[in-house]
Short mmCIF file of C-alpha atoms in Angstrom, two decimals:
data_model
loop_
_atom_site.label_atom_id
_atom_site.label_comp_id
_atom_site.label_asym_id
_atom_site.label_seq_id
_atom_site.Cartn_x
_atom_site.Cartn_y
_atom_site.Cartn_z
CA MET W 24 -9.39 9.73 -15.31
CA SER W 25 -11.53 7.54 -17.47
CA TYR W 26 -11.08 4.12 -18.97
CA ASP W 27 -13.04 1.81 -21.23
CA ARG W 28 -13.78 -1.92 -21.11
CA ILE W 29 -10.49 -2.79 -22.86
CA ASP W 30 -8.56 -0.72 -20.31
CA ALA W 31 -10.49 -2.53 -17.58
CA ARG W 32 -9.37 -5.88 -19.03
CA ILE W 33 -5.76 -4.69 -19.18
CA LEU W 34 -5.99 -3.56 -15.54
CA GLU W 35 -7.32 -6.98 -14.50
CA ILE W 36 -4.46 -8.70 -16.34
CA VAL W 37 -1.58 -6.56 -15.03
CA GLN W 38 -2.87 -6.74 -11.45
CA LYS W 39 -2.49 -10.51 -11.60
CA ASN W 40 0.90 -10.47 -13.35
CA ASN W 41 2.65 -7.25 -14.37
CA ARG W 42 5.59 -9.16 -15.84
CA LEU W 43 3.67 -10.18 -18.94
CA THR W 44 4.85 -8.67 -22.21
CA SER W 45 2.73 -6.21 -24.17
CA ASP W 46 2.32 -8.97 -26.77
CA VAL W 47 0.73 -11.32 -24.22
CA ILE W 48 -1.37 -8.62 -22.53
CA GLY W 49 -2.52 -7.36 -25.92
CA GLU W 50 -3.47 -10.86 -27.05
CA MET W 51 -5.46 -11.42 -23.84
CA ALA W 52 -7.21 -8.04 -24.23
CA GLY W 53 -7.77 -8.30 -28.00
CA LEU W 54 -5.20 -5.66 -29.01
CA SER W 55 -1.93 -5.41 -30.88
CA ALA W 56 1.22 -5.08 -28.75
CA THR W 57 1.64 -1.45 -29.87
CA ALA W 58 -1.95 -0.51 -28.96
CA CYS W 59 -1.50 -2.26 -25.63
CA GLN W 60 1.73 -0.32 -24.93
CA ARG W 61 -0.04 2.97 -25.74
CA ARG W 62 -2.88 2.14 -23.35
CA LEU W 63 -0.50 1.07 -20.57
CA LYS W 64 1.47 4.31 -20.98
CA ARG W 65 -1.75 6.36 -20.75
CA LEU W 66 -3.03 4.38 -17.73
CA ARG W 67 0.28 5.10 -15.97
CA SER W 68 0.46 8.77 -16.96
CA GLU W 69 -3.13 9.37 -15.79
CA GLY W 70 -2.38 7.73 -12.43
CA ILE W 71 -4.83 4.86 -12.93
CA ILE W 72 -1.83 2.53 -12.61
CA GLU W 73 0.03 4.02 -9.66
CA SER W 74 2.98 1.63 -9.53
CA ASP W 75 4.37 -1.67 -10.76
CA VAL W 76 5.64 -3.70 -7.80
CA SER W 77 6.71 -7.14 -6.69
CA ILE W 78 5.35 -8.57 -3.45
CA VAL W 79 8.29 -9.82 -1.39
CA SER W 80 8.04 -12.42 1.37
CA PRO W 81 8.97 -10.74 4.69
CA LYS W 82 10.25 -14.07 6.04
CA ALA W 83 12.50 -14.63 3.03
CA VAL W 84 14.27 -11.30 3.58
CA GLY W 85 14.73 -11.65 7.32
CA ARG W 86 11.67 -9.71 8.54
CA PRO W 87 9.40 -12.51 9.83
CA ILE W 88 7.71 -10.41 12.53
CA GLN W 89 4.69 -8.55 11.15
CA MET W 90 2.43 -6.26 13.14
CA LEU W 91 -0.55 -4.01 12.67
CA MET W 92 -0.28 -0.88 14.79
CA LEU W 93 -3.27 1.27 15.67
CA VAL W 94 -1.96 4.75 16.45
CA THR W 95 -4.01 7.45 18.17
CA MET W 96 -2.82 11.04 17.95
CA GLU W 97 -3.01 13.48 20.86
CA ARG W 98 -4.87 16.05 18.73
CA GLU W 99 -6.22 16.08 15.20
CA ARG W 100 -4.60 19.19 13.79
CA SER W 101 -3.53 19.32 10.17
CA ASP W 102 0.12 20.11 10.99
CA ILE W 103 0.32 17.14 13.40
CA ILE W 104 -1.34 14.78 10.91
CA ASP W 105 0.91 15.97 8.07
CA ARG W 106 4.04 15.57 10.22
CA PHE W 107 3.05 12.01 11.16
CA LYS W 108 2.26 11.13 7.53
CA LYS W 109 5.77 12.32 6.64
CA ALA W 110 7.26 10.15 9.43
CA ILE W 111 5.35 7.12 8.11
CA LYS W 112 6.65 7.68 4.57
CA SER W 113 10.25 7.98 5.76
CA SER W 114 10.21 4.83 7.94
CA ALA W 115 11.49 1.65 6.26
CA GLU W 116 9.81 -0.52 8.93
CA VAL W 117 6.35 0.84 8.01
CA VAL W 118 5.32 -1.08 4.89
CA ASN W 119 1.81 0.41 4.65
CA GLY W 120 0.20 3.31 6.47
CA PHE W 121 -3.41 4.41 6.46
CA TYR W 122 -5.04 7.54 7.91
CA VAL W 123 -8.42 6.20 9.07
CA THR W 124 -11.66 6.99 10.87
CA GLY W 125 -12.74 5.23 14.04
CA ASP W 126 -11.01 4.55 17.35
CA ALA W 127 -7.49 5.00 15.94
CA ASP W 128 -6.17 7.72 13.66
CA PHE W 129 -3.68 5.56 11.76
CA VAL W 130 -3.25 1.87 10.98
CA LEU W 131 0.32 0.83 10.17
CA TYR W 132 1.63 -2.46 8.80
CA VAL W 133 5.11 -2.88 10.25
CA THR W 134 7.75 -5.58 9.79
CA ALA W 135 10.74 -6.44 11.95
CA GLY W 136 13.48 -9.03 12.14
CA SER W 137 12.74 -9.77 15.80
CA MET W 138 10.60 -8.57 18.69
CA GLU W 139 13.68 -6.76 20.03
CA GLU W 140 13.94 -4.90 16.74
CA TYR W 141 10.24 -4.02 16.94
CA GLU W 142 10.69 -2.71 20.48
CA GLU W 143 13.59 -0.53 19.23
CA PHE W 144 11.33 0.75 16.44
CA THR W 145 8.57 1.70 18.92
CA ARG W 146 11.08 3.56 21.10
CA ARG W 147 12.43 5.48 18.11
CA PHE W 148 9.16 6.01 16.23
CA VAL W 149 6.41 6.18 18.86
CA TYR W 150 7.69 6.95 22.34
CA VAL W 151 9.69 10.02 21.32
CA ASN W 152 6.74 11.54 19.46
CA PRO W 153 4.75 13.84 21.78
CA ASP W 154 1.90 14.00 19.25
CA ILE W 155 1.07 10.30 19.77
CA LYS W 156 -1.46 9.66 22.53
CA GLY W 157 -1.16 5.88 22.38
CA PHE W 158 -0.87 2.81 20.21
CA LYS W 159 -1.91 -0.81 20.15
CA THR W 160 -0.08 -3.60 18.40
CA MET W 161 -1.55 -6.72 16.88
CA VAL W 162 0.95 -9.42 15.86
CA VAL W 163 0.17 -11.08 12.55
CA LEU W 164 0.05 -14.86 12.96
CA ASP W 165 -0.54 -15.69 9.29
CA ARG W 166 -0.76 -13.70 6.07
CA VAL W 167 -3.95 -15.17 4.67
CA LYS W 168 -4.21 -12.96 1.59
CA VAL W 169 -1.61 -10.57 0.24
CA GLY W 170 -1.86 -8.24 -2.71
CA PHE W 171 -2.87 -4.91 -4.08
CA ALA W 172 -5.39 -5.99 -6.72
CA ILE W 173 -8.46 -3.75 -6.85
CA PRO W 174 -11.70 -5.05 -8.40
CA VAL W 175 -12.03 -3.16 -11.69
CA GLU W 176 -15.50 -2.05 -12.71
CA THR W 177 -16.12 -2.43 -16.41
CA PRO W 178 -17.60 0.85 -17.59
CA CYS W 179 -20.97 0.84 -19.32
CA GLU W 180 -20.72 1.48 -23.04
CA ASP W 181 -23.19 3.98 -24.45
#
């Protein structure tokens, strides 16, 4: 996967607003709309652009309770880790899940409509799983910064 400085500019633009037309993106990046469309298609097909998403307010859709869960597994065996990764992917309550180093094995960002709903989730997702040694929950008081934008390095031109 490689990209040039024009691709880097396109990536910066679409990370801020992916609803812009190819005409507008192209103009901002110094390209025609057609050339811009070709580059966007390539960036997507090569996996440089993984997804085009909208960030939804949890409060607006009835999920005002947000938590970060630190989950520690009983053992670190590949089958156990793979099984838990699959459980994370299939859980609607888990918005983001990360397999990490350090004191915990996983960090999960979880939303719920109420604390009662979160307790139900922990009973269904955590307590019944014998592979989980323990977990800690941190309640989010305020979303200070939300997004998925990655700083894009502009490649050196030879």
